[in-house]
CSV table of C-alpha atoms in Angstrom, one decimal:
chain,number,residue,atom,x,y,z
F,1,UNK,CA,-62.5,-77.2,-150.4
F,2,UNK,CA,-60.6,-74.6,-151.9
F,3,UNK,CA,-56.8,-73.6,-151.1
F,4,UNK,CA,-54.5,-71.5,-152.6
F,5,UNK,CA,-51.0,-72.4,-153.4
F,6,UNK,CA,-47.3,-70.8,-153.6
F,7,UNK,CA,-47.6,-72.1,-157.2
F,8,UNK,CA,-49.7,-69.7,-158.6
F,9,UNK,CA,-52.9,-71.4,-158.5
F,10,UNK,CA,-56.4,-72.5,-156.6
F,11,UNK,CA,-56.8,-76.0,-156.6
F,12,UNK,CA,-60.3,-77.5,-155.5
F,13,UNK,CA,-60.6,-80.7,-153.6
F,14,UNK,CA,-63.6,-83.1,-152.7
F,15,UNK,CA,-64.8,-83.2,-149.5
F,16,UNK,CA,-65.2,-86.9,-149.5
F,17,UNK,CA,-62.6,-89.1,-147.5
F,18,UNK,CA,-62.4,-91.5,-150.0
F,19,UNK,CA,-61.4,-88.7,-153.0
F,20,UNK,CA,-58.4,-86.6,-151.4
F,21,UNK,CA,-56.9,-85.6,-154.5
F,22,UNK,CA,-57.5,-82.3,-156.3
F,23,UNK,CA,-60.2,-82.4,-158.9
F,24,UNK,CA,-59.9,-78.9,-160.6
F,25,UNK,CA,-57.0,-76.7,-160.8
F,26,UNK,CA,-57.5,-72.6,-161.5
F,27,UNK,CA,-55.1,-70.9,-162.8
F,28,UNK,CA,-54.4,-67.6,-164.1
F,29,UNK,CA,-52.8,-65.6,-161.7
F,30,UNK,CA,-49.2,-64.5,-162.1
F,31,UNK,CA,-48.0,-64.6,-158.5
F,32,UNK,CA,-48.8,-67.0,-155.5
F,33,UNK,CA,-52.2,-66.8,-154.1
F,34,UNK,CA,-52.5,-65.5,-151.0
F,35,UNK,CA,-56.4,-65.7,-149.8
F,36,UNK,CA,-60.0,-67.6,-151.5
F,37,UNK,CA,-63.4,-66.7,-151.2
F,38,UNK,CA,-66.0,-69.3,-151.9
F,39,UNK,CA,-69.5,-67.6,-152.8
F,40,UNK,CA,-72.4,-70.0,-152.9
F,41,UNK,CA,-74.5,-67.5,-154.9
F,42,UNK,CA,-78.3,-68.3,-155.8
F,43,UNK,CA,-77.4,-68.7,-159.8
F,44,UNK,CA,-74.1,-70.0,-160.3
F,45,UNK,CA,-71.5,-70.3,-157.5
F,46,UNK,CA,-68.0,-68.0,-157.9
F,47,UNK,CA,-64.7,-68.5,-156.2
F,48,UNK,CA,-62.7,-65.6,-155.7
F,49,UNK,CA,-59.0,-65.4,-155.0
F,50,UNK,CA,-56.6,-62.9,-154.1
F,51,UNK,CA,-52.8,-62.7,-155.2
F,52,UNK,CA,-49.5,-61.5,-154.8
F,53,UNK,CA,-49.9,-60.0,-158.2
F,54,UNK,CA,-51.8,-57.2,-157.3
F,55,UNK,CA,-55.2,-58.5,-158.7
F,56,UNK,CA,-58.1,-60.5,-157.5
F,57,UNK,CA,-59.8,-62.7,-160.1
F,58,UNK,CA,-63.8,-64.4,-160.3
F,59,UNK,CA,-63.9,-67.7,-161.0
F,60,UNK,CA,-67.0,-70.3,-162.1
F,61,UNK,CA,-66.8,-72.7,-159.0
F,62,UNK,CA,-68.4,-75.4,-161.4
F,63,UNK,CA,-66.5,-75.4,-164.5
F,64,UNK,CA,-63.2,-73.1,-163.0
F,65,UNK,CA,-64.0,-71.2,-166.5
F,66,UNK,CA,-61.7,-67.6,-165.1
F,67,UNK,CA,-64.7,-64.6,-165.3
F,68,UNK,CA,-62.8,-61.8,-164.3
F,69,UNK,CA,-59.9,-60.1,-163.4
F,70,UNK,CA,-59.9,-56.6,-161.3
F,71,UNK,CA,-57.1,-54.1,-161.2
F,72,UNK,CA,-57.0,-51.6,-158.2
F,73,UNK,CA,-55.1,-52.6,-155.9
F,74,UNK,CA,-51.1,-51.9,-155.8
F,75,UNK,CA,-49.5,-54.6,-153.7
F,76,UNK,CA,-50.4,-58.3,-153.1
F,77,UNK,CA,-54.1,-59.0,-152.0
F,78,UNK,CA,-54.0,-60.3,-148.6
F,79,UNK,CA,-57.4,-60.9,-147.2
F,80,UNK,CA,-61.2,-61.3,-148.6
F,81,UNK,CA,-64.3,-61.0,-146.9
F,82,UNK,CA,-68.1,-61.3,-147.9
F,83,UNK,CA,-69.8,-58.1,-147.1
F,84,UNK,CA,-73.3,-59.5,-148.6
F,85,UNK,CA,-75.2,-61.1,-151.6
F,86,UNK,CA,-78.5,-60.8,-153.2
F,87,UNK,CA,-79.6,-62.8,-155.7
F,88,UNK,CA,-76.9,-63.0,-158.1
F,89,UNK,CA,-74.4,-60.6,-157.4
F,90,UNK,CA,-71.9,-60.1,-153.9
F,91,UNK,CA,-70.3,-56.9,-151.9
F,92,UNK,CA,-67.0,-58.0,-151.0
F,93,UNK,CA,-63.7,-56.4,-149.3
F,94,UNK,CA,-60.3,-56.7,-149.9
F,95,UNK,CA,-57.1,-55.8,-148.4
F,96,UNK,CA,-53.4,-55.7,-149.5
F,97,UNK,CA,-49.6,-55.1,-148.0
F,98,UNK,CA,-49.7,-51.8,-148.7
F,99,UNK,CA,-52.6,-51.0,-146.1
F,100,UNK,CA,-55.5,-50.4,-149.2
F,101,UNK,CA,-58.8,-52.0,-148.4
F,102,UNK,CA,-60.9,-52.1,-151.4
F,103,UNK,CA,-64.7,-52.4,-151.8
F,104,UNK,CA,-66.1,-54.6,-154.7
F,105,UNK,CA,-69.3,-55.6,-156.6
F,106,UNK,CA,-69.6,-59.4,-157.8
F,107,UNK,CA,-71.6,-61.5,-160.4
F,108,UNK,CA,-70.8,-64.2,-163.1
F,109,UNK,CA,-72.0,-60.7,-165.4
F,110,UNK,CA,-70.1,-58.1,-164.1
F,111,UNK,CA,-67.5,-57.5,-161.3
F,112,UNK,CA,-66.2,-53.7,-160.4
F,113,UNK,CA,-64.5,-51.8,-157.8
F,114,UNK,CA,-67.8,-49.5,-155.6
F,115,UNK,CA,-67.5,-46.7,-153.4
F,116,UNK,CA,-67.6,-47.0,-149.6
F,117,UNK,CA,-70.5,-44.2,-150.4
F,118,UNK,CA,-72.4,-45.9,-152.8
F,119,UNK,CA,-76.0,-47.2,-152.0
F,120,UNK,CA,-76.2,-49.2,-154.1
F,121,UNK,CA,-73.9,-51.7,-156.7
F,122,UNK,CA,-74.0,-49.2,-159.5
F,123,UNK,CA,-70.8,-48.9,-161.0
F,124,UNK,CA,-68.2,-45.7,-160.6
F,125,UNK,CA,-67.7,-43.0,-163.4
F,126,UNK,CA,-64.4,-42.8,-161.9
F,127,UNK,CA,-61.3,-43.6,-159.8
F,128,UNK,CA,-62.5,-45.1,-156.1
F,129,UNK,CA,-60.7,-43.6,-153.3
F,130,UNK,CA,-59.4,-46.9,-150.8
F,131,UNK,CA,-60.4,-46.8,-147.5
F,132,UNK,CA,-57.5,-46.7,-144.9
F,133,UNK,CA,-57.3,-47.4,-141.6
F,134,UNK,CA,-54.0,-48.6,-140.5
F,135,UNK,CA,-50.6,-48.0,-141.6
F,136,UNK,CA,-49.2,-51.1,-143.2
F,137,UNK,CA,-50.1,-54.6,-144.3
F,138,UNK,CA,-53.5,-55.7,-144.1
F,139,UNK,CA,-53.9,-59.9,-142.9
F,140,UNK,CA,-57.4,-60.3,-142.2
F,141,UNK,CA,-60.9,-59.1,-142.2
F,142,UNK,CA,-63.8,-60.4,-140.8
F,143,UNK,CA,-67.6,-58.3,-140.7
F,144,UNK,CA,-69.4,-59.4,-137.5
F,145,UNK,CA,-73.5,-59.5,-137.0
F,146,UNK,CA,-73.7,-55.6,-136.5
F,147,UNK,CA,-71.9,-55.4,-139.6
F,148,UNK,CA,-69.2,-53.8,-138.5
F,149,UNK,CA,-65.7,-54.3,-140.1
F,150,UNK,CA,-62.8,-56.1,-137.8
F,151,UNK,CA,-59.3,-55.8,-139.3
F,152,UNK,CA,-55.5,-57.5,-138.3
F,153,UNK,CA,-52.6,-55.5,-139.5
F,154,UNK,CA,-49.2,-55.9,-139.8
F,155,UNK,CA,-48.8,-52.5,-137.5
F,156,UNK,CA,-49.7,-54.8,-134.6
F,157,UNK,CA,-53.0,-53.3,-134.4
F,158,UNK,CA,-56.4,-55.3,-134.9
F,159,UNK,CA,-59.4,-52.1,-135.4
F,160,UNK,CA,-62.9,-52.3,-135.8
F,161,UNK,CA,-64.3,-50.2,-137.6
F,162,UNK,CA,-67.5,-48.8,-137.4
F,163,UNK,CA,-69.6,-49.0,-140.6
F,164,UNK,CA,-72.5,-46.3,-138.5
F,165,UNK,CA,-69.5,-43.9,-138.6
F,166,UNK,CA,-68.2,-44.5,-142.2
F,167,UNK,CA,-65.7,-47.4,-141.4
F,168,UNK,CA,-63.7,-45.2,-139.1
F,169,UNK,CA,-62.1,-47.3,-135.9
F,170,UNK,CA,-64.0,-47.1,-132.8
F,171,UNK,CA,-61.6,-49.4,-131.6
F,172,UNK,CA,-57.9,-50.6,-131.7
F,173,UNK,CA,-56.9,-54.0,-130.1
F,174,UNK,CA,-52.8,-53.7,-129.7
F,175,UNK,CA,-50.6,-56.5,-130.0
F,176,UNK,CA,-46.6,-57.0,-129.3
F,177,UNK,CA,-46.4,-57.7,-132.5
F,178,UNK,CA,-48.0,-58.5,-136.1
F,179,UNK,CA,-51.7,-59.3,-136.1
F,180,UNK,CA,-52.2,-62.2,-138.2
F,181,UNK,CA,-55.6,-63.2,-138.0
F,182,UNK,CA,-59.0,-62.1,-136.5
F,183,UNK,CA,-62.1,-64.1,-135.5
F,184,UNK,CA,-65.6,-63.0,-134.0
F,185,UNK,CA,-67.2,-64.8,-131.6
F,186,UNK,CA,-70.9,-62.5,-131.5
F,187,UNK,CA,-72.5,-65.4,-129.6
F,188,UNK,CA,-70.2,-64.2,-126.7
F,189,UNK,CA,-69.4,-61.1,-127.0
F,190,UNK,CA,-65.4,-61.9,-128.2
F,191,UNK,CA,-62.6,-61.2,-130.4
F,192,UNK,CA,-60.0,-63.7,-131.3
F,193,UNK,CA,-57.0,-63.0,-132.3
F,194,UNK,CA,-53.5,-64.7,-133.6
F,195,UNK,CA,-50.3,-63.1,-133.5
F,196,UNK,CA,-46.7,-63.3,-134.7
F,197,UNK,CA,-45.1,-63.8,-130.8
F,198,UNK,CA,-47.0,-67.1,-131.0
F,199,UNK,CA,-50.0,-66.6,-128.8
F,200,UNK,CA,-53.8,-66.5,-129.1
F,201,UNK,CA,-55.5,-63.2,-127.6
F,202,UNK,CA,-59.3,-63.3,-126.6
F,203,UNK,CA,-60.9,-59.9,-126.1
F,204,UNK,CA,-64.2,-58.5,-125.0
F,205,UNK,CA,-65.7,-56.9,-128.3
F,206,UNK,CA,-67.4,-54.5,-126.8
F,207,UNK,CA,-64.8,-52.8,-124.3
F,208,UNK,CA,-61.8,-54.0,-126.4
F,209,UNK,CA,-60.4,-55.2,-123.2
F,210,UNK,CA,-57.9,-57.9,-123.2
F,211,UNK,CA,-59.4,-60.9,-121.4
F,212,UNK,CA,-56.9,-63.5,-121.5
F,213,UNK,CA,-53.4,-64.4,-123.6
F,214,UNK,CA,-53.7,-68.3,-124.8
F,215,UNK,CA,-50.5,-70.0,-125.1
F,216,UNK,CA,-49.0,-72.9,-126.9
F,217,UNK,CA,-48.0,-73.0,-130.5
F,218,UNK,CA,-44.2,-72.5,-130.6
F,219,UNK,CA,-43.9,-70.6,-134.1
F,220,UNK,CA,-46.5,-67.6,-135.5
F,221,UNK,CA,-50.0,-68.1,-135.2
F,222,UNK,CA,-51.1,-67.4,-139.5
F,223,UNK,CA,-54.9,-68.1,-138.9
F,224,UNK,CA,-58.3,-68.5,-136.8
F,225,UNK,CA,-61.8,-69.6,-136.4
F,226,UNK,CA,-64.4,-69.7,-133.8
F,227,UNK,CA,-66.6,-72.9,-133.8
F,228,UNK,CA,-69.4,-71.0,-132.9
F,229,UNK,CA,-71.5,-74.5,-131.6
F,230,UNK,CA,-68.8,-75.7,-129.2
F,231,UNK,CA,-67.4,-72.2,-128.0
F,232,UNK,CA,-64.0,-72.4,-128.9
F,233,UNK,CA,-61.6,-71.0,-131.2
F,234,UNK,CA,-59.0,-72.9,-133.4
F,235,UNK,CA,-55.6,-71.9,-134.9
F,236,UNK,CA,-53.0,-73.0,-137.4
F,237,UNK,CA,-49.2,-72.1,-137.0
F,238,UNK,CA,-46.3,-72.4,-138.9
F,239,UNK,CA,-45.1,-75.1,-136.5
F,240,UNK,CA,-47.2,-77.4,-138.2
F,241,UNK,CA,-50.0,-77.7,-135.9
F,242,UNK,CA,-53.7,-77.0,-135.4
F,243,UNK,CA,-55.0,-76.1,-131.6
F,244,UNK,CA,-58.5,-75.4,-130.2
F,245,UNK,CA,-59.1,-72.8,-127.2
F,246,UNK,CA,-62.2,-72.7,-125.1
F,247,UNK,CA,-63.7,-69.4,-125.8
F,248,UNK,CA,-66.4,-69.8,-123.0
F,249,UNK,CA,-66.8,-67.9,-119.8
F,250,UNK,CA,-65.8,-71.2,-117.6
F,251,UNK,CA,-63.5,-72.0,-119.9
F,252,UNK,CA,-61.4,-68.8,-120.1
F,253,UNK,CA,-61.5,-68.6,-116.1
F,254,UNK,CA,-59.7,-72.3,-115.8
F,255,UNK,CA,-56.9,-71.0,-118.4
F,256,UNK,CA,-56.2,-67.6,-116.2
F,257,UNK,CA,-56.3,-69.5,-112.9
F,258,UNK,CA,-54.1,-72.2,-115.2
F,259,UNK,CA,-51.7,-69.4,-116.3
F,260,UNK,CA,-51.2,-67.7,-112.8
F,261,UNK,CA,-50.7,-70.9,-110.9
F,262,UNK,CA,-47.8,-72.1,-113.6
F,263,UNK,CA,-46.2,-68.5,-113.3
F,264,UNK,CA,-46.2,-68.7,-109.4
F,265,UNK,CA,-44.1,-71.9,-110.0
F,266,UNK,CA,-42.1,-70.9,-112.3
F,267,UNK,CA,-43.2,-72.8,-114.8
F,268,UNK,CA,-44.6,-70.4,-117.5
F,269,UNK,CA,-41.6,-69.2,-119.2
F,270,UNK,CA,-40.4,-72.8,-120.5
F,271,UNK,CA,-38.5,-72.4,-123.9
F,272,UNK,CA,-40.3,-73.4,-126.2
F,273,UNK,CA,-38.5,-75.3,-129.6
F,274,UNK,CA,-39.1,-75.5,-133.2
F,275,UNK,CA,-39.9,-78.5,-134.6
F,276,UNK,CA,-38.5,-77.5,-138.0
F,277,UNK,CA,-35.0,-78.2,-139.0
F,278,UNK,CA,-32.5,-75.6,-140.3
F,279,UNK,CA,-33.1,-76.1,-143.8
F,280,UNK,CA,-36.7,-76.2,-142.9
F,281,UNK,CA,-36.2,-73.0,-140.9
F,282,UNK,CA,-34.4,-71.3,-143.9
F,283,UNK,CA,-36.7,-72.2,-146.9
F,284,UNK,CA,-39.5,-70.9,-144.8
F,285,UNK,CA,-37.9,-67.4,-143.9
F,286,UNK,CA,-37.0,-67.2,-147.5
F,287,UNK,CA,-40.8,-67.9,-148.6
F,288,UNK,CA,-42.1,-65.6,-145.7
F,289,UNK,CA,-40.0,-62.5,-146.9
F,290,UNK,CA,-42.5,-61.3,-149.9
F,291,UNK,CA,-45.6,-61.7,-146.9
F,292,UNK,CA,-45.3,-58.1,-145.8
């Protein structure tokens, strides 16, 4: 497993229960390290990591030996995503706080920004235009199995956008407040998404209509995933804990029914409190005001 760390590095960890501490340490970046990519590769396989300083560097998974370091982007990188891989080299995106989402091509050889445009991998003779889409932060992107690009944004927007028309949104998801994190549920036809009021949204990907509002985290949501196998999404907050939602049709039907019956007693709009203390509560703030 590979995280990232307010420290300035990527630190690797075994999988194994009975090795928990962290085996390999990358570093090289000169900021904290917002967002990893692990690419298995069929040669060698890379890690990839996104910072606060602007730049996105390839690592050697095995040996942590730093490969490269790309330029292009002018605020912290936010989010990665795997577009595809052949053979030896990956597509990938990448998105930073300053709304930029930036197209790259990646090998242990050679790694370059690409045009939206291009065919193929071969490298630019000059400047790449970035592709925009919403107006401030990017958090997350995800492709789903059309191939289609789904975005969060800090304009309380989520998009998809349509790689048929040239990555251009065919649809916008709105949400009372920052957009987190997004998650794609193809098997069922959904979009998952966590937001900065707390709450877990479910929507129909194909209408972009809002199907239900999950709550029950008392701080902001930061990330998702869909366990594809058992239907059901799971989220990480800031107040400290990790919560699964039933992303299936019966499933989604028992929360509504669930949500209505507790609003009809007056029961739905219970305070919710922090488990964080003050100090807790402050040092966080203070670390969450360069995540814009």
């Amino acid at each position: 497993m590979y995280a990232g760390a307010w420290d300035k590095n990527v630190y690797c960890h075994r999988r194994a229960p009975d090795s928990p501490n962290a085996v390999m340490s990358l570093s090289g970046h000169t900021d904290f390290v917002k967002t990893v990519l692990f690419v298995p590769m069929s040669k060698s396989p890379l890690v990839i990591s996104g910072s606060a300083d602007a730049t996105i560097v390839v690592w050697d998974a095995l040996s942590g030996r730093k490969l490269h370091t790309l330029k292009g982007h002018s605020r912290g990188v936010q989010a990665l995503v795997l577009e595809s891989q052949d053979g030896g080299a990956a597509i990938i995106f990448s998105g930073d706080s300053s709304r930029e989402i930036r197209r790259w091509h990646i090998s242990a050889e050679a790694s370059y920004e690409i045009s939206f445009s291009a065919p193929d991998s071969t490298a630019p003779s000059g400047p790449v235009d970035p592709l925009i889409a919403h107006e401030t932060s990017i958090y997350d992107l995800k492709f789903d199995s059309d191939g289609d690009l789904w975005t969060a944004s800090a304009d309380k927007t989520a998009k998809c956008l349509s790689r048929s028309d040239g990555f251009k949104a065919d649809t916008v998801l709105r949400h009372p407040d920052f957009v987190r994190a997004i998650a794609i549920y193809d098997a069922g036809g959904l979009v998952v998404t966590a937001c900065r009021d707390e709450n877990v949204r479910v929507w129909e990907k194909g209408s972009g209509r809002l199907l239900h509002v999950y709550e029950g985290h008392f701080e902001e949501v930061t990330g998702i995933v869909v366990d594809e196998e058992r239907g059901r999404a799971v989220s990480v907050s800031i107040d400290g804990t990790v919560r699964t939602w039933g992303l299936k049709g019966e499933d989604i039907k028992k929360a509504k029914e669930e949500a209505e019956e507790k609003k009809a007693n007056g029961t739905g709009d219970t305070k919710k409190e922090s488990l964080l203390t003050a100090e807790e509560e402050a040092e966080l703030a203070e670390l969450m005001e360069g995540d814009d």
